[in-house]
């Protein structure tokens, strides 16, 4: 797929020639979260994450982002509570980021952009046997989104940053173990927005219950610079393209309500 690297946000193109409208696309992601239009829901429960660092397996550059992949064949790393009726298993986490610190996140809050956004992808293991099944179902996935802002070095992230040069090219994989992703969550995980949405990369299926953390985490400028040293292209391709602006354009809300767990 063709990438178009451009110099300003208005013409920044997503990294694939995405369909303008997804068939039946009335719950597409990402969106802008309007704080004043979100509705406080007192029935939202506390989020419960139980992540076992021993389930962390590898990092893979899939040509869109780098995925830190977990063993999801048992219920060792799970998410439940919040807006969720079922128990979900962590299968991977990845990030979306920009070519500079001005933009890069997929969701925005009152149109405010962050330089990057973390996605922890979980699938509904109470209802489905495999991720591949769940990704096609409307209650199949739960993704925790965490905004990144530039500030002090994130000590927990540094172990991941140090491994990234080993997966510089599309298609590369490196072993990566004993990483506890809860170090990437903000202190207050019970202040979040939640809405019904979709994947933001193909197959763009409307399978995601989004849980977006209100509090960002801080990472250093240098840590983000290492994200930008990755490549969209494989080692064989003659023209190397830096992996930046791997976010999707914002999508119409189409009457959806964004709920908040806090007032
Ligand atoms: C068949 C997908 C492979 S796993 C995956 C992914 F790689 C990804 F990038 C996103 S995203 O849409 O970009 N962010 C939530 C997902 F939702 C995913 F489930
Ligand atoms: Zn994502």
Coordinates of C-alpha atoms in Angstrom, one line a residue, residues 22-229:
X22 CA -16.9 1.2 5.6
X23 CA -20.0 -0.8 4.7
X24 CA -22.6 -0.1 7.4
X25 CA -20.0 2.1 9.1
X26 CA -22.0 3.8 11.8
X27 CA -19.6 3.1 14.7
X28 CA -16.2 3.8 13.2
X29 CA -13.1 4.9 15.2
X30 CA -11.3 7.0 16.1
X31 CA -13.4 10.0 17.2
X32 CA -13.1 13.3 19.0
X33 CA -14.2 13.0 22.6
X34 CA -16.2 16.1 23.5
X35 CA -15.9 16.3 27.3
X36 CA -19.1 18.4 27.7
X37 CA -21.1 16.1 25.5
X38 CA -20.0 12.9 27.3
X39 CA -22.6 11.4 29.8
X40 CA -21.5 10.4 33.3
X41 CA -22.7 6.8 33.9
X42 CA -22.7 5.9 37.7
X43 CA -23.3 2.3 36.8
X44 CA -19.9 1.9 35.2
X45 CA -17.8 -0.4 37.4
X46 CA -14.1 -0.2 38.3
X47 CA -11.8 -1.6 35.6
X48 CA -10.0 -4.8 36.7
X49 CA -6.8 -5.6 34.9
X50 CA -4.7 -8.7 35.8
X51 CA -1.6 -8.9 33.6
X52 CA 1.0 -11.7 34.1
X53 CA 4.4 -10.6 32.7
X54 CA 5.2 -14.2 32.0
X55 CA 2.7 -14.2 29.1
X56 CA 4.7 -11.6 27.2
X57 CA 6.3 -13.2 24.2
X58 CA 7.6 -11.0 21.4
X59 CA 7.6 -7.7 19.5
X60 CA 6.6 -7.8 15.8
X61 CA 6.8 -4.9 13.2
X62 CA 3.7 -5.6 11.1
X63 CA 4.2 -2.7 8.8
X64 CA 1.6 -0.5 10.5
X65 CA 3.0 -0.4 14.1
X66 CA 5.0 -2.6 16.4
X67 CA 3.0 -5.1 18.4
X68 CA 4.0 -6.5 21.8
X69 CA 2.3 -9.9 21.7
X70 CA 1.1 -11.9 24.6
X71 CA 0.2 -15.6 25.0
X72 CA -3.6 -15.5 25.0
X73 CA -4.2 -19.3 25.1
X74 CA -5.1 -19.1 28.8
X75 CA -6.8 -16.6 31.2
X76 CA -3.5 -15.3 32.6
X77 CA -3.7 -11.7 31.4
X78 CA -7.2 -10.4 31.6
X79 CA -9.5 -7.3 31.6
X80 CA -12.9 -7.1 33.1
X81 CA -15.3 -4.6 34.8
X82 CA -15.8 -1.1 33.6
X83 CA -18.4 -1.2 30.8
X84 CA -17.7 -4.9 30.1
X85 CA -20.1 -7.8 30.7
X86 CA -17.5 -10.5 30.0
X87 CA -13.8 -11.3 30.7
X88 CA -11.4 -10.3 28.0
X89 CA -7.9 -11.6 27.3
X90 CA -4.9 -9.4 26.5
X91 CA -3.5 -10.4 23.1
X92 CA -1.2 -7.4 22.2
X93 CA -0.5 -3.8 22.7
X94 CA 0.8 -1.2 20.2
X95 CA 1.0 2.5 19.6
X96 CA 0.1 5.2 17.0
X97 CA 2.3 8.3 16.7
X98 CA 3.1 11.3 14.5
X99 CA 6.2 12.6 12.7
X100 CA 6.6 15.2 15.4
X101 CA 5.3 16.0 18.9
X102 CA 2.4 18.1 17.6
X103 CA 0.2 15.2 16.5
X104 CA 0.0 11.4 16.5
X105 CA -2.9 10.2 18.6
X106 CA -6.0 8.7 17.0
X107 CA -8.6 9.9 19.5
X108 CA -8.6 13.6 20.6
X109 CA -10.2 15.3 23.7
X110 CA -12.0 18.5 22.8
X111 CA -10.0 18.4 19.6
X112 CA -6.7 18.3 21.5
X113 CA -4.1 16.0 19.9
X114 CA -1.5 14.1 21.7
X115 CA 1.9 13.0 20.2
X116 CA 1.0 9.3 20.6
X117 CA -1.6 6.8 21.8
X118 CA -1.2 3.3 23.3
X119 CA -3.7 0.6 22.5
X120 CA -4.0 -2.5 24.7
X121 CA -6.1 -5.0 22.7
X122 CA -8.2 -7.6 24.4
X123 CA -10.7 -10.1 23.1
X124 CA -13.9 -11.7 24.6
X125 CA -12.8 -15.1 25.8
X126 CA -16.1 -15.8 27.5
X127 CA -17.9 -15.7 24.2
X128 CA -15.3 -16.7 21.6
X129 CA -12.5 -19.3 21.2
X130 CA -10.0 -17.2 19.2
X131 CA -9.1 -13.6 18.6
X132 CA -9.8 -14.1 14.9
X133 CA -13.4 -14.9 15.7
X134 CA -13.9 -12.1 18.2
X135 CA -12.5 -9.5 15.8
X136 CA -15.6 -10.0 13.6
X137 CA -18.2 -9.6 16.4
X138 CA -19.7 -6.4 17.9
X139 CA -18.8 -7.4 21.5
X140 CA -15.6 -9.1 20.5
X141 CA -12.8 -6.7 21.5
X142 CA -12.1 -4.2 24.3
X143 CA -9.2 -1.8 23.7
X144 CA -7.8 0.4 26.4
X145 CA -6.5 3.7 24.9
X146 CA -3.9 5.7 26.8
X147 CA -2.6 9.1 25.6
X148 CA 1.1 9.8 25.7
X149 CA 2.5 13.3 26.3
X150 CA 6.1 14.5 26.2
X151 CA 7.7 14.9 29.6
X152 CA 9.9 12.9 31.8
X153 CA 11.4 9.6 30.7
X154 CA 9.0 6.7 31.3
X155 CA 11.2 4.1 33.1
X156 CA 9.0 1.1 32.4
X157 CA 8.8 2.0 28.7
X158 CA 12.6 2.1 28.3
X159 CA 12.9 -1.7 28.2
X160 CA 10.6 -1.7 25.2
X161 CA 12.3 1.3 23.6
X162 CA 15.7 -0.5 23.9
X163 CA 14.3 -3.5 22.0
X164 CA 12.9 -1.5 19.0
X165 CA 16.0 -1.3 16.9
X166 CA 15.8 -5.1 16.6
X167 CA 12.4 -4.7 14.8
X168 CA 13.3 -1.7 12.6
X169 CA 11.9 -3.3 9.4
X170 CA 8.4 -4.5 8.5
X171 CA 8.2 -8.3 9.1
X172 CA 10.9 -8.4 11.8
X173 CA 10.2 -10.2 15.2
X174 CA 12.3 -10.2 18.3
X175 CA 11.8 -12.2 21.5
X176 CA 10.5 -9.9 24.3
X177 CA 9.6 -11.4 27.7
X178 CA 8.6 -10.5 31.3
X179 CA 7.0 -7.2 30.5
X180 CA 4.1 -6.0 32.7
X181 CA 1.9 -3.7 30.6
X182 CA 0.3 -2.3 33.7
X183 CA 3.3 -0.1 34.1
X184 CA 2.0 1.8 31.0
X185 CA -1.4 2.6 32.6
X186 CA -1.9 6.0 34.4
X187 CA -2.4 6.0 38.2
X188 CA -6.1 6.6 38.0
X189 CA -7.4 3.9 35.6
X190 CA -11.0 4.5 36.9
X191 CA -11.3 7.9 35.1
X192 CA -12.1 6.9 31.5
X193 CA -14.5 7.5 28.6
X194 CA -16.1 4.5 26.9
X195 CA -18.0 4.2 23.5
X196 CA -18.8 1.6 20.9
X197 CA -16.3 1.8 17.9
X198 CA -14.1 -0.1 15.6
X199 CA -10.6 -1.1 14.7
X200 CA -8.7 1.8 13.2
X201 CA -6.7 -0.4 10.9
X202 CA -8.0 -3.0 8.4
X203 CA -10.3 -4.9 8.7
X204 CA -11.9 -1.8 10.5
X205 CA -14.5 -4.1 12.0
X206 CA -17.0 -2.6 14.4
X207 CA -16.0 -4.9 17.2
X208 CA -14.4 -2.6 19.8
X209 CA -15.6 -1.4 23.2
X210 CA -13.2 1.5 23.6
X211 CA -12.0 2.5 27.1
X212 CA -10.0 5.7 26.8
X213 CA -8.1 6.8 29.9
X214 CA -8.5 10.5 30.9
X215 CA -5.0 10.8 32.4
X216 CA -2.1 10.6 29.9
X217 CA 1.2 9.0 30.7
X218 CA 4.5 10.9 30.3
X219 CA 7.3 9.7 28.0
X220 CA 10.5 11.6 26.9
X221 CA 11.1 13.2 23.5
X222 CA 13.9 10.7 23.0
X223 CA 11.7 7.7 23.7
X224 CA 9.2 9.0 21.0
X225 CA 12.1 9.6 18.6
X226 CA 12.9 5.9 18.8
X227 CA 9.3 5.0 17.8
X228 CA 10.0 7.2 14.7
X229 CA 13.2 5.4 13.8

